[in-house]
Coordinates of N, CA and C and ligand atoms in Angstrom, one line a residue:
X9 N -90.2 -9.6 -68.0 CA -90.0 -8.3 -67.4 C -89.6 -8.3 -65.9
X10 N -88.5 -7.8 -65.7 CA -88.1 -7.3 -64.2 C -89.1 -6.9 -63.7
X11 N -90.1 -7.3 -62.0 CA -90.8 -6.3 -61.6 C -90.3 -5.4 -60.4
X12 N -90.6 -4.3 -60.5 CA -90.1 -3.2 -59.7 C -91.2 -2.5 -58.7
X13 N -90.4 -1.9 -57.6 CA -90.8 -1.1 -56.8 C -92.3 -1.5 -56.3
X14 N -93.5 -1.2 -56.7 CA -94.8 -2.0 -56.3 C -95.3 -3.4 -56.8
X15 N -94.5 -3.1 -58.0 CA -95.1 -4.9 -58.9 C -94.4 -5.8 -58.0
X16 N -92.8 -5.7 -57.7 CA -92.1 -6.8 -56.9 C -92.9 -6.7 -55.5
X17 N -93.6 -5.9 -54.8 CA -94.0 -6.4 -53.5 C -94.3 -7.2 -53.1
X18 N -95.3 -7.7 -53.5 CA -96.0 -9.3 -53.7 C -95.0 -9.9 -53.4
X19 N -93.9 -10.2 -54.4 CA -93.1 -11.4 -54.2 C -91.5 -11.1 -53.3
X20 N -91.2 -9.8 -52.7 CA -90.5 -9.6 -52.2 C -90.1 -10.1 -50.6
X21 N -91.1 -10.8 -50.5 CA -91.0 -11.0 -48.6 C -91.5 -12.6 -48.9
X22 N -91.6 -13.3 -50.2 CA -91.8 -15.1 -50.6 C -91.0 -15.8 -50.3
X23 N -90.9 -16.9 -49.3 CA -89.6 -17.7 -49.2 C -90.2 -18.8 -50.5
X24 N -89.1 -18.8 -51.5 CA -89.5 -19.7 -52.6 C -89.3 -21.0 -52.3
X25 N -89.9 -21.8 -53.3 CA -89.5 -23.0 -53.5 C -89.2 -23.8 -54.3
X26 N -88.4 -25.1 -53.6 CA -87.7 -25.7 -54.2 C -88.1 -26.6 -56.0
X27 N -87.9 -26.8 -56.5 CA -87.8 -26.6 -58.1 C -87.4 -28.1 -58.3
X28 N -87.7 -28.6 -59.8 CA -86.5 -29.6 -60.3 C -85.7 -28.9 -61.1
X29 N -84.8 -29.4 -61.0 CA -83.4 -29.3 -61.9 C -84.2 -29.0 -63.2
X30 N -84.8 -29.7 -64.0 CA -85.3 -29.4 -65.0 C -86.2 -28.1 -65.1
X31 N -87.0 -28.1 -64.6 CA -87.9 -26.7 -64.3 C -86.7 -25.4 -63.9
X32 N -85.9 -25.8 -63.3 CA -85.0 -24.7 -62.5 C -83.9 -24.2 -63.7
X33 N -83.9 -25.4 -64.6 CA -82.6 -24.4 -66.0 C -83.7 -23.6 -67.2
X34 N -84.6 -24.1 -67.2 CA -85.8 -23.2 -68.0 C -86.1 -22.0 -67.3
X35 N -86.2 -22.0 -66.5 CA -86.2 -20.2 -65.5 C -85.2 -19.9 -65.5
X36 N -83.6 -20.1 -64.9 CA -82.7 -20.0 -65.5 C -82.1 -19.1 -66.7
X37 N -83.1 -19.9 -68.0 CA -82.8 -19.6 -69.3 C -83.1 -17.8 -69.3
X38 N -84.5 -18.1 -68.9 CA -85.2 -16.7 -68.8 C -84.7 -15.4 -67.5
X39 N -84.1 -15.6 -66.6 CA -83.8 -15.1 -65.3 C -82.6 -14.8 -66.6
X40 N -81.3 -15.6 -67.0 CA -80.3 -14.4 -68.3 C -80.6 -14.1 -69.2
X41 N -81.8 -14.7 -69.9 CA -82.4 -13.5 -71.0 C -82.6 -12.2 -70.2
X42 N -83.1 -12.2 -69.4 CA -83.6 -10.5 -68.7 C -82.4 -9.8 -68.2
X43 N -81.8 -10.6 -68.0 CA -80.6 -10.1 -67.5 C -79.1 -9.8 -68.4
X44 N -79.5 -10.4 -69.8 CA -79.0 -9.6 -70.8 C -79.6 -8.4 -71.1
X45 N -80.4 -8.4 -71.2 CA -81.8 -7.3 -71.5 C -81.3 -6.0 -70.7
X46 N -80.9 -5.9 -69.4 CA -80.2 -4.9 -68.7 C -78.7 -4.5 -68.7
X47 N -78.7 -3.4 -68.6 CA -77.3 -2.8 -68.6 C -76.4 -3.0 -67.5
X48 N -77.2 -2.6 -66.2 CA -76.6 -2.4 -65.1 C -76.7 -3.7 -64.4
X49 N -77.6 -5.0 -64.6 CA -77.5 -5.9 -63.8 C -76.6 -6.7 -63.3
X50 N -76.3 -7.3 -62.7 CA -75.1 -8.5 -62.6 C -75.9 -10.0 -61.9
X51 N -77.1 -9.4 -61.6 CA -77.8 -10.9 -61.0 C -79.3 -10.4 -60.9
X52 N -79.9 -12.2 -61.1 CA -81.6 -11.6 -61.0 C -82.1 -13.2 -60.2
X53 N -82.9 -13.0 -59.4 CA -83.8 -14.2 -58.8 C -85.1 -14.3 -59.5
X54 N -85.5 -15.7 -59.7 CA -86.6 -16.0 -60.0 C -87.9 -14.9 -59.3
X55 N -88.2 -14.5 -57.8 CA -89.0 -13.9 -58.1 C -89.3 -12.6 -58.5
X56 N -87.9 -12.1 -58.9 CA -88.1 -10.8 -59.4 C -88.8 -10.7 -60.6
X57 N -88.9 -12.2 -61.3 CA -89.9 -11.9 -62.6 C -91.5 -12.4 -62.4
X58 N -91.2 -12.7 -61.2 CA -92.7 -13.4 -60.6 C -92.8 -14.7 -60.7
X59 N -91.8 -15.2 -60.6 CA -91.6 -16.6 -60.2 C -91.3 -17.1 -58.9
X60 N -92.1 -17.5 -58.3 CA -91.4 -18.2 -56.8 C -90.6 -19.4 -56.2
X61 N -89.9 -19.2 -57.4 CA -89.0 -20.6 -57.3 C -87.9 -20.6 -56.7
X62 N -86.8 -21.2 -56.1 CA -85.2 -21.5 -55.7 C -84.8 -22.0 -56.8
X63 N -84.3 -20.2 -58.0 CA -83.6 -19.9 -58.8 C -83.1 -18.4 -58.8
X64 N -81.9 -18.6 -59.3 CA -81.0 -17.3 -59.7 C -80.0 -17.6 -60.4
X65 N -79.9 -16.1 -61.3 CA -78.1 -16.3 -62.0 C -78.0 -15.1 -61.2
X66 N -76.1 -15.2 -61.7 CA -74.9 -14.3 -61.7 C -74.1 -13.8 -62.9
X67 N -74.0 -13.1 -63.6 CA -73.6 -12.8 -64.3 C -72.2 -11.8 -63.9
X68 N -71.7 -11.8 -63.5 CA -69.9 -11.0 -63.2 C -69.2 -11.6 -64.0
X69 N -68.5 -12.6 -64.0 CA -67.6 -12.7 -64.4 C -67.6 -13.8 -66.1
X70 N -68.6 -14.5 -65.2 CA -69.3 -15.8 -66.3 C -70.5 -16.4 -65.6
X71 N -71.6 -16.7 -66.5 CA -72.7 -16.8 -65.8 C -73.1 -18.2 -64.8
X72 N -73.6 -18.0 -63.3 CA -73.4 -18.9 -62.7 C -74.5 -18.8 -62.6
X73 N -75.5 -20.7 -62.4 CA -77.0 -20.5 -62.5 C -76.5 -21.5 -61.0
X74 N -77.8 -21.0 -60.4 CA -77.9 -21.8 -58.9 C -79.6 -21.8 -58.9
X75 N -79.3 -23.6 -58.8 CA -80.6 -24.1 -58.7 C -80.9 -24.6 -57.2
X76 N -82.0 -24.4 -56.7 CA -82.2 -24.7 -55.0 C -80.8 -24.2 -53.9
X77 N -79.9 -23.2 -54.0 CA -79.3 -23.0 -53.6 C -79.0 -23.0 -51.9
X78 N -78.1 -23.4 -51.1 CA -78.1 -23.7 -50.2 C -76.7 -22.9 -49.3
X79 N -76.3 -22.1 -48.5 CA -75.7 -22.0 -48.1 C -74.8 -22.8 -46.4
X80 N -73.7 -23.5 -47.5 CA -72.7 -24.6 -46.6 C -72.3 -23.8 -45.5
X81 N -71.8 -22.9 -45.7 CA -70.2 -22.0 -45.0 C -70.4 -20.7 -45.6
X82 N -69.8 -19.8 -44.4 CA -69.7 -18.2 -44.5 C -68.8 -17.8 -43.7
X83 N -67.7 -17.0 -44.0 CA -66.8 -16.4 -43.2 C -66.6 -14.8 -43.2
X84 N -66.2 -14.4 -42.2 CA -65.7 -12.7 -42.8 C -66.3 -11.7 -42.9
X85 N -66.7 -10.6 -42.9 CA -67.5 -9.2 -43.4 C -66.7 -8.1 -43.7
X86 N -67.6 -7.5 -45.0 CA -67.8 -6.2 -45.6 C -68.4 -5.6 -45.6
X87 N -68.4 -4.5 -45.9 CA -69.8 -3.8 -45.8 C -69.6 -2.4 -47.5
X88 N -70.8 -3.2 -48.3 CA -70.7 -3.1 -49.7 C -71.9 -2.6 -50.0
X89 N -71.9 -1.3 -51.0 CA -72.9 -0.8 -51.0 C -73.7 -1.3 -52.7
X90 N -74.8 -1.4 -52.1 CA -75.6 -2.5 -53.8 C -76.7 -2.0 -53.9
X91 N -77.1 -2.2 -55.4 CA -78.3 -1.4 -55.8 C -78.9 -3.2 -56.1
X92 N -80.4 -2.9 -57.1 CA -81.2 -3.8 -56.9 C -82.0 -3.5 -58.5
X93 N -82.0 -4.4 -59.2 CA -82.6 -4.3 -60.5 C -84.1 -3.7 -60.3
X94 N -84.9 -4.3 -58.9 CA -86.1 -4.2 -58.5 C -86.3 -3.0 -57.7
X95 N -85.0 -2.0 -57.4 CA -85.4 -0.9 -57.0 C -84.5 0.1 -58.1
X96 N -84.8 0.6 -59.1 CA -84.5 1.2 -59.6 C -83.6 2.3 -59.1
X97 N -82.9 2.7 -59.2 CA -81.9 4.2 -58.7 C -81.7 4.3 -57.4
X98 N -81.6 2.9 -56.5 CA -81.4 3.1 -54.9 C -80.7 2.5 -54.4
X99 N -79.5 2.3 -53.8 CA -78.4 1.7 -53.0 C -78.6 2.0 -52.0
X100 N -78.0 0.7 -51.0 CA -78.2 0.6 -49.7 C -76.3 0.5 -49.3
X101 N -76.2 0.3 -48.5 CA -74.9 -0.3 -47.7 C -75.4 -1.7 -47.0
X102 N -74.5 -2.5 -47.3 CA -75.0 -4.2 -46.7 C -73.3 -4.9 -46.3
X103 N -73.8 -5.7 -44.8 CA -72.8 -6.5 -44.5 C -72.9 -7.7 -45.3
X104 N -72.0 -8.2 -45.9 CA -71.9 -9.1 -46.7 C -70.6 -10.0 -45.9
X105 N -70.9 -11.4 -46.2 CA -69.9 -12.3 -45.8 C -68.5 -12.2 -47.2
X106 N -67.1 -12.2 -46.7 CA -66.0 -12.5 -47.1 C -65.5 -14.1 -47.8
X107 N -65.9 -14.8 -47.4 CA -66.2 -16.3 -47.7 C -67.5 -16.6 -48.2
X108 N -67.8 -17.7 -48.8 CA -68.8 -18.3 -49.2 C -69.2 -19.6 -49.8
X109 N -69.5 -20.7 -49.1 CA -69.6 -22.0 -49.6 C -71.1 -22.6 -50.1
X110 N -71.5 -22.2 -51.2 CA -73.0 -22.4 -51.7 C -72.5 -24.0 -52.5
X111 N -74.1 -24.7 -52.1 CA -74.0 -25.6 -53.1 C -75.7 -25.8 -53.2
X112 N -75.5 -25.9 -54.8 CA -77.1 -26.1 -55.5 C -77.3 -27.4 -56.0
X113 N -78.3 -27.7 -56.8 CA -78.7 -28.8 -57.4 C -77.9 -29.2 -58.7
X114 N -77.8 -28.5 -59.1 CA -77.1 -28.5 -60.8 C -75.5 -28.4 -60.6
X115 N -75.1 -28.2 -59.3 CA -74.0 -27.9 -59.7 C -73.3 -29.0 -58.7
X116 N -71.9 -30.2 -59.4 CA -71.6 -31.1 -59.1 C -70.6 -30.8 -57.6
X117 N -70.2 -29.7 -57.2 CA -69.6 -29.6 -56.5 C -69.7 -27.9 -55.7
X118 N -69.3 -27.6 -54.6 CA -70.0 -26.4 -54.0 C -69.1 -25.5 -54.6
X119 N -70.0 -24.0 -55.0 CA -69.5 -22.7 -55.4 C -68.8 -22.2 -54.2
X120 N -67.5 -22.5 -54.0 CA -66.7 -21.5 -53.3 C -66.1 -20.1 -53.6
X121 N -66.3 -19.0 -52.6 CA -65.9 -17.7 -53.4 C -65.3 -17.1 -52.3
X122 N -64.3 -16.6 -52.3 CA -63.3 -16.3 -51.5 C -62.6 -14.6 -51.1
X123 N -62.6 -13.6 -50.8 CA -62.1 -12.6 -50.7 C -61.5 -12.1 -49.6
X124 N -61.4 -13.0 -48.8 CA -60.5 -12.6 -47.5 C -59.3 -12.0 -48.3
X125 N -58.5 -13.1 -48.7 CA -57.0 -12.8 -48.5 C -56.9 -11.3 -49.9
X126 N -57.1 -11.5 -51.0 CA -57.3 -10.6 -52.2 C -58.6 -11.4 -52.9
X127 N -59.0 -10.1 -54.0 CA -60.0 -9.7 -54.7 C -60.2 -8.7 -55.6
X128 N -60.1 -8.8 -56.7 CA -60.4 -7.6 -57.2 C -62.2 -6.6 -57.7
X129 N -62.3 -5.9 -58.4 CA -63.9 -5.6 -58.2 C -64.6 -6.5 -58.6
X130 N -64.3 -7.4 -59.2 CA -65.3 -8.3 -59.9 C -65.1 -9.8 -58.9
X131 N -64.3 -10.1 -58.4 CA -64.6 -11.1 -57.4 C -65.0 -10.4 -56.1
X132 N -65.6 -9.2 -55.7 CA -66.0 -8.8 -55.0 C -67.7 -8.2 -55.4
X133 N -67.6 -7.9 -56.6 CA -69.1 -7.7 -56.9 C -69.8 -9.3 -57.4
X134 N -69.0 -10.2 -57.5 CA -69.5 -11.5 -57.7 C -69.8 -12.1 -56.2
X135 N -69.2 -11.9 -55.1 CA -69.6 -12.7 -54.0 C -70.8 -12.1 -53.1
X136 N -70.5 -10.7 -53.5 CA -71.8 -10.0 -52.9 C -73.3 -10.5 -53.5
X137 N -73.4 -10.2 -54.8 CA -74.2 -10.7 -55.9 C -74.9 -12.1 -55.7
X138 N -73.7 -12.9 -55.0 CA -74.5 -13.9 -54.9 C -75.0 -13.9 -53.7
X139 N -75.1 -13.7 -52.7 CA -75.7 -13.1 -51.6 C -76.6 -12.7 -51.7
X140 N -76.7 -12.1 -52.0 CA -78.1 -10.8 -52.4 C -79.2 -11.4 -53.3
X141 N -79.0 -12.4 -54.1 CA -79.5 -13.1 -55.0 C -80.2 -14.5 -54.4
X142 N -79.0 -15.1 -53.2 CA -79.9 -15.9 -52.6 C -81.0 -15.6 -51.6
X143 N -80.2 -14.2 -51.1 CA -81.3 -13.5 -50.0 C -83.0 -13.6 -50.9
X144 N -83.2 -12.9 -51.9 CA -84.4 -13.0 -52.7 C -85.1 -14.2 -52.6
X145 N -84.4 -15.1 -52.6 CA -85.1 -16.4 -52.8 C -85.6 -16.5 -51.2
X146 N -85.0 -15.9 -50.3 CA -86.0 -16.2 -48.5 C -86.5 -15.1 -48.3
X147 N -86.8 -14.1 -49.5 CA -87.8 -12.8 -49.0 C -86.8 -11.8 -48.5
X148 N -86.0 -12.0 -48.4 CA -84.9 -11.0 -47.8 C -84.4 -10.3 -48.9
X149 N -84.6 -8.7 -48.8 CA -83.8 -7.6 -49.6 C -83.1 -6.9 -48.8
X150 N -82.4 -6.4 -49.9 CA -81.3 -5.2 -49.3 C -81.4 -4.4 -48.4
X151 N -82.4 -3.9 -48.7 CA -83.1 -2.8 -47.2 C -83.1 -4.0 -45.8
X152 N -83.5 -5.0 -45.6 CA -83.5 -6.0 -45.1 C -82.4 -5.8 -43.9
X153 N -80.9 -5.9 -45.0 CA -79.8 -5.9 -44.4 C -79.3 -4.7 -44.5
X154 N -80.0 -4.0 -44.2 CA -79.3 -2.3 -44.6 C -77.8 -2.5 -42.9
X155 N -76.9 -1.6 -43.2 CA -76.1 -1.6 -42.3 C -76.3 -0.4 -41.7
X156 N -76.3 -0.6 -40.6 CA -76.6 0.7 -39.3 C -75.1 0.6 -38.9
X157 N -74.3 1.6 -38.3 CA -73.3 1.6 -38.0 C -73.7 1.6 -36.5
X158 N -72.9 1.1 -35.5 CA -73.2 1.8 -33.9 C -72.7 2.7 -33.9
X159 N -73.4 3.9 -32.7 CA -73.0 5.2 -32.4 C -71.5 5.0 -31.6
X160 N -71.2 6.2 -32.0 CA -70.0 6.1 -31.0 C -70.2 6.6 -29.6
X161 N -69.8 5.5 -28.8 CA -69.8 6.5 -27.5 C -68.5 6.8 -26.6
X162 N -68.5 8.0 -26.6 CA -67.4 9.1 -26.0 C -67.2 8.0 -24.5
X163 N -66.0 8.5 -24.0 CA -65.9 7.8 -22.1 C -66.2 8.9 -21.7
X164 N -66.8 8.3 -20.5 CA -67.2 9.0 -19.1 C -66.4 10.3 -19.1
X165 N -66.3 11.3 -18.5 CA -65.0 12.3 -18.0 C -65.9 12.3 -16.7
X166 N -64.8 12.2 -15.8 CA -65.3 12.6 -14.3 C -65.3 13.4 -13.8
X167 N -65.7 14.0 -13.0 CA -65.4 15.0 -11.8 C -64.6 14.8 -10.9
X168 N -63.6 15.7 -10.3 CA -62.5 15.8 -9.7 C -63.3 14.7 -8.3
X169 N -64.4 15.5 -7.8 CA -64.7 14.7 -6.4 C -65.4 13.4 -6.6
X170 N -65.5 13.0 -8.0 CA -66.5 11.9 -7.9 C -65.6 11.0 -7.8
X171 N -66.7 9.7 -6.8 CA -65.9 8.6 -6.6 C -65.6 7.5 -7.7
X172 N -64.3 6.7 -8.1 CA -64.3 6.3 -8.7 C -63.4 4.9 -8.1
X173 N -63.6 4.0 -9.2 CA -62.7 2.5 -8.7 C -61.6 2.3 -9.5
X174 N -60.1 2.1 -9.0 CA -59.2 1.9 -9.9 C -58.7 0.2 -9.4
X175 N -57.9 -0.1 -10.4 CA -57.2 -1.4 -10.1 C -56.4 -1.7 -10.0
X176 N -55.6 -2.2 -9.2 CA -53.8 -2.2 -9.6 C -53.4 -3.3 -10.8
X177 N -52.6 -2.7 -11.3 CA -51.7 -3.9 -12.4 C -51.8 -5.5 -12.0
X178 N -51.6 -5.6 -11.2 CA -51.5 -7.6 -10.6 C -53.4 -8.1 -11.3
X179 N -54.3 -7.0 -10.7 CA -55.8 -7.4 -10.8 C -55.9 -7.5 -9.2
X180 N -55.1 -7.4 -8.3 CA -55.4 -8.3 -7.2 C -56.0 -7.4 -6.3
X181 N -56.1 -6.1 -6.8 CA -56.5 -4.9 -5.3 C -57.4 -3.8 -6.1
X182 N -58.2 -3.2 -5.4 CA -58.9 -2.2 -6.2 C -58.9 -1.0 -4.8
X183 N -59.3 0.0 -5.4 CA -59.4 1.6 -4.0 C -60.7 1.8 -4.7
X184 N -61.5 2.7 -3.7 CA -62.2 3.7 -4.5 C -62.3 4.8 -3.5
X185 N -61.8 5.6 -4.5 CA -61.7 6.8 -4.0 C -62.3 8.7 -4.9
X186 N -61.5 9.7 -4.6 CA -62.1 10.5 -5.3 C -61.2 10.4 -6.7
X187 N -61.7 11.1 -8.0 CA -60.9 11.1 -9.0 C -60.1 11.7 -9.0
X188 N -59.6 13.1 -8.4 CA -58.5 14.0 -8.3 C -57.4 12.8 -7.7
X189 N -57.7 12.4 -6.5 CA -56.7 11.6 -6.0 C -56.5 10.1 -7.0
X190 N -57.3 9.9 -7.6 CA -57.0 8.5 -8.0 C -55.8 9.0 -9.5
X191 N -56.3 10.2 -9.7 CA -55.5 10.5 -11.0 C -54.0 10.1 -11.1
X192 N -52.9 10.9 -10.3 CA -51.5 10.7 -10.2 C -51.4 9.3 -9.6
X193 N -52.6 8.4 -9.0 CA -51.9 6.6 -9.4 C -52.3 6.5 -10.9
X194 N -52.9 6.5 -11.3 CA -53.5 6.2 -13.0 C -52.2 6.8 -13.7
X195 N -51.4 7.7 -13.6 CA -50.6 8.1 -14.3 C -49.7 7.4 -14.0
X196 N -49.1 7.2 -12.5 CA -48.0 6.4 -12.5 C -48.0 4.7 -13.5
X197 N -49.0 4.6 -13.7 CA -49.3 3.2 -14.2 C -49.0 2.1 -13.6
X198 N -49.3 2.4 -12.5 CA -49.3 1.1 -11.4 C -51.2 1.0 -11.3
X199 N -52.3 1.3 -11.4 CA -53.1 1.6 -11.4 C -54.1 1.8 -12.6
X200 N -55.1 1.3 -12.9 CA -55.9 2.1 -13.8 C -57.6 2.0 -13.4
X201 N -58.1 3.1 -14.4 CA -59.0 2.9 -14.1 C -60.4 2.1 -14.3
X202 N -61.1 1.5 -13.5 CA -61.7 0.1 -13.5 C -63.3 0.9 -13.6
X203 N -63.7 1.7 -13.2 CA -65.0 2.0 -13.8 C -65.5 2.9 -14.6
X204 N -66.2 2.6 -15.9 CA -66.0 3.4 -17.0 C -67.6 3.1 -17.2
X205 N -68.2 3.8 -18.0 CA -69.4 3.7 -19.0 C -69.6 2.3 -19.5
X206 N -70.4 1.6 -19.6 CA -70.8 0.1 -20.1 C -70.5 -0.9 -18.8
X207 N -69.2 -0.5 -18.2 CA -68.9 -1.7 -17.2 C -70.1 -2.2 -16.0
X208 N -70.6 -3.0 -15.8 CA -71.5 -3.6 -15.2 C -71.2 -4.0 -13.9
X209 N -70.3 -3.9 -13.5 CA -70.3 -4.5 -11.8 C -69.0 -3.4 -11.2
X210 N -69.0 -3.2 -10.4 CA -68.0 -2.1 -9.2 C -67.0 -3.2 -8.4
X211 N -66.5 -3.3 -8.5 CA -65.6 -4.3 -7.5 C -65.7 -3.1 -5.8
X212 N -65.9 -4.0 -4.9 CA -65.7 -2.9 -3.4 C -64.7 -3.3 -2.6
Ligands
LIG569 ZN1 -82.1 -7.6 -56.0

């Protein structure tokens, strides 16, 4: 049985551990029985059935079992919105890496998964998937990685009399003066303007 919402707490924040190969394809077996069992799944970690092991499948495309899984290499981001067999009816939005170089026990050579250049939905719900699936195995869920976007922040607008710093084109001279007056150099574009919101030092 999948455990959800209060049953998975317990094992939701377990950095698992590592397995033999032998022990790790018998969980395995059971991690895609359950995950036949579901409609909407595409992947399930050992402790979502209350196991604390470094195991998970994938099911997208054809089923990939990763035993002690390890992440080599990561490139790139998305930001992909995923639900969670263990939270029933709830999607998050998550930055997910574009690249991906996993290598496990069982498997003779590293799972490379690629979506930079193209991808279609299923090599994109496959590389997410596995992400998400090894995240479980260090305690890390979705909510975990929820994505916050940064606020945007507007520029300054000044006041005609406030002082401000511009710089000339070379880099080599700076004025400060009032903004009305600095305006028609800023326009001419021989000039611009050097103090704004975030910038941290005034040249004098
Ligand atoms: Zn999950």
């Amino acid at each position: 049985m999948v455990l959800t919402n209060k049953l998975f707490e317990q094992y939701s924040k377990t950095i698992c551990d590592d397995v033999s190969i032998e022990e790790g394809e018998a969980i395995a077996a059971k991690l895609l029985q359950e995950l036949s069992n579901s409609k909407l799944g595409i992947g399930l970690a050992a402790p979502q059935i209350g196991i604390t092991k470094r195991v998970c499948v994938i099911n997208v495309k054809e089923p990939i079992v990763l035993i002690n899984p390890k992440m080599l290499e990561s490139d790139g981001e998305f930001i992909f919105k995923e639900g969670c067999l263990s939270y029933p009816m709830k999607a998050v939005k998550v930055k997910r890496y574009t690249m991906v170089a996993v290598e496990a026990d069982n498997l003779d050579e590293p799972l490379i998964l690629d979506i930079r250049k193209d991808g279609d939905m299923n090599d994109i719900l496959e590389i997410a998937c596995v992400q998400h699936e090894i995240d479980h195995l260090n305690g890390i869920t979705m909510f975990d990685r929820k994505y916050v976007q940064e606020p945007y922040r507007a520029p300054k607008k000044y006041g005609r009399n406030e002082k401000v710093v511009i710089v000339a084109k070379d880099n080599k001279s700076t004025k400060k003066l009032k903004y009305k007056k600095a305006l028609p150099l800023i326009d001419s574009g021989d000039w611009s303007l050097f103090t704004y919101e975030g910038q941290g030092t005034i040249p004098q």
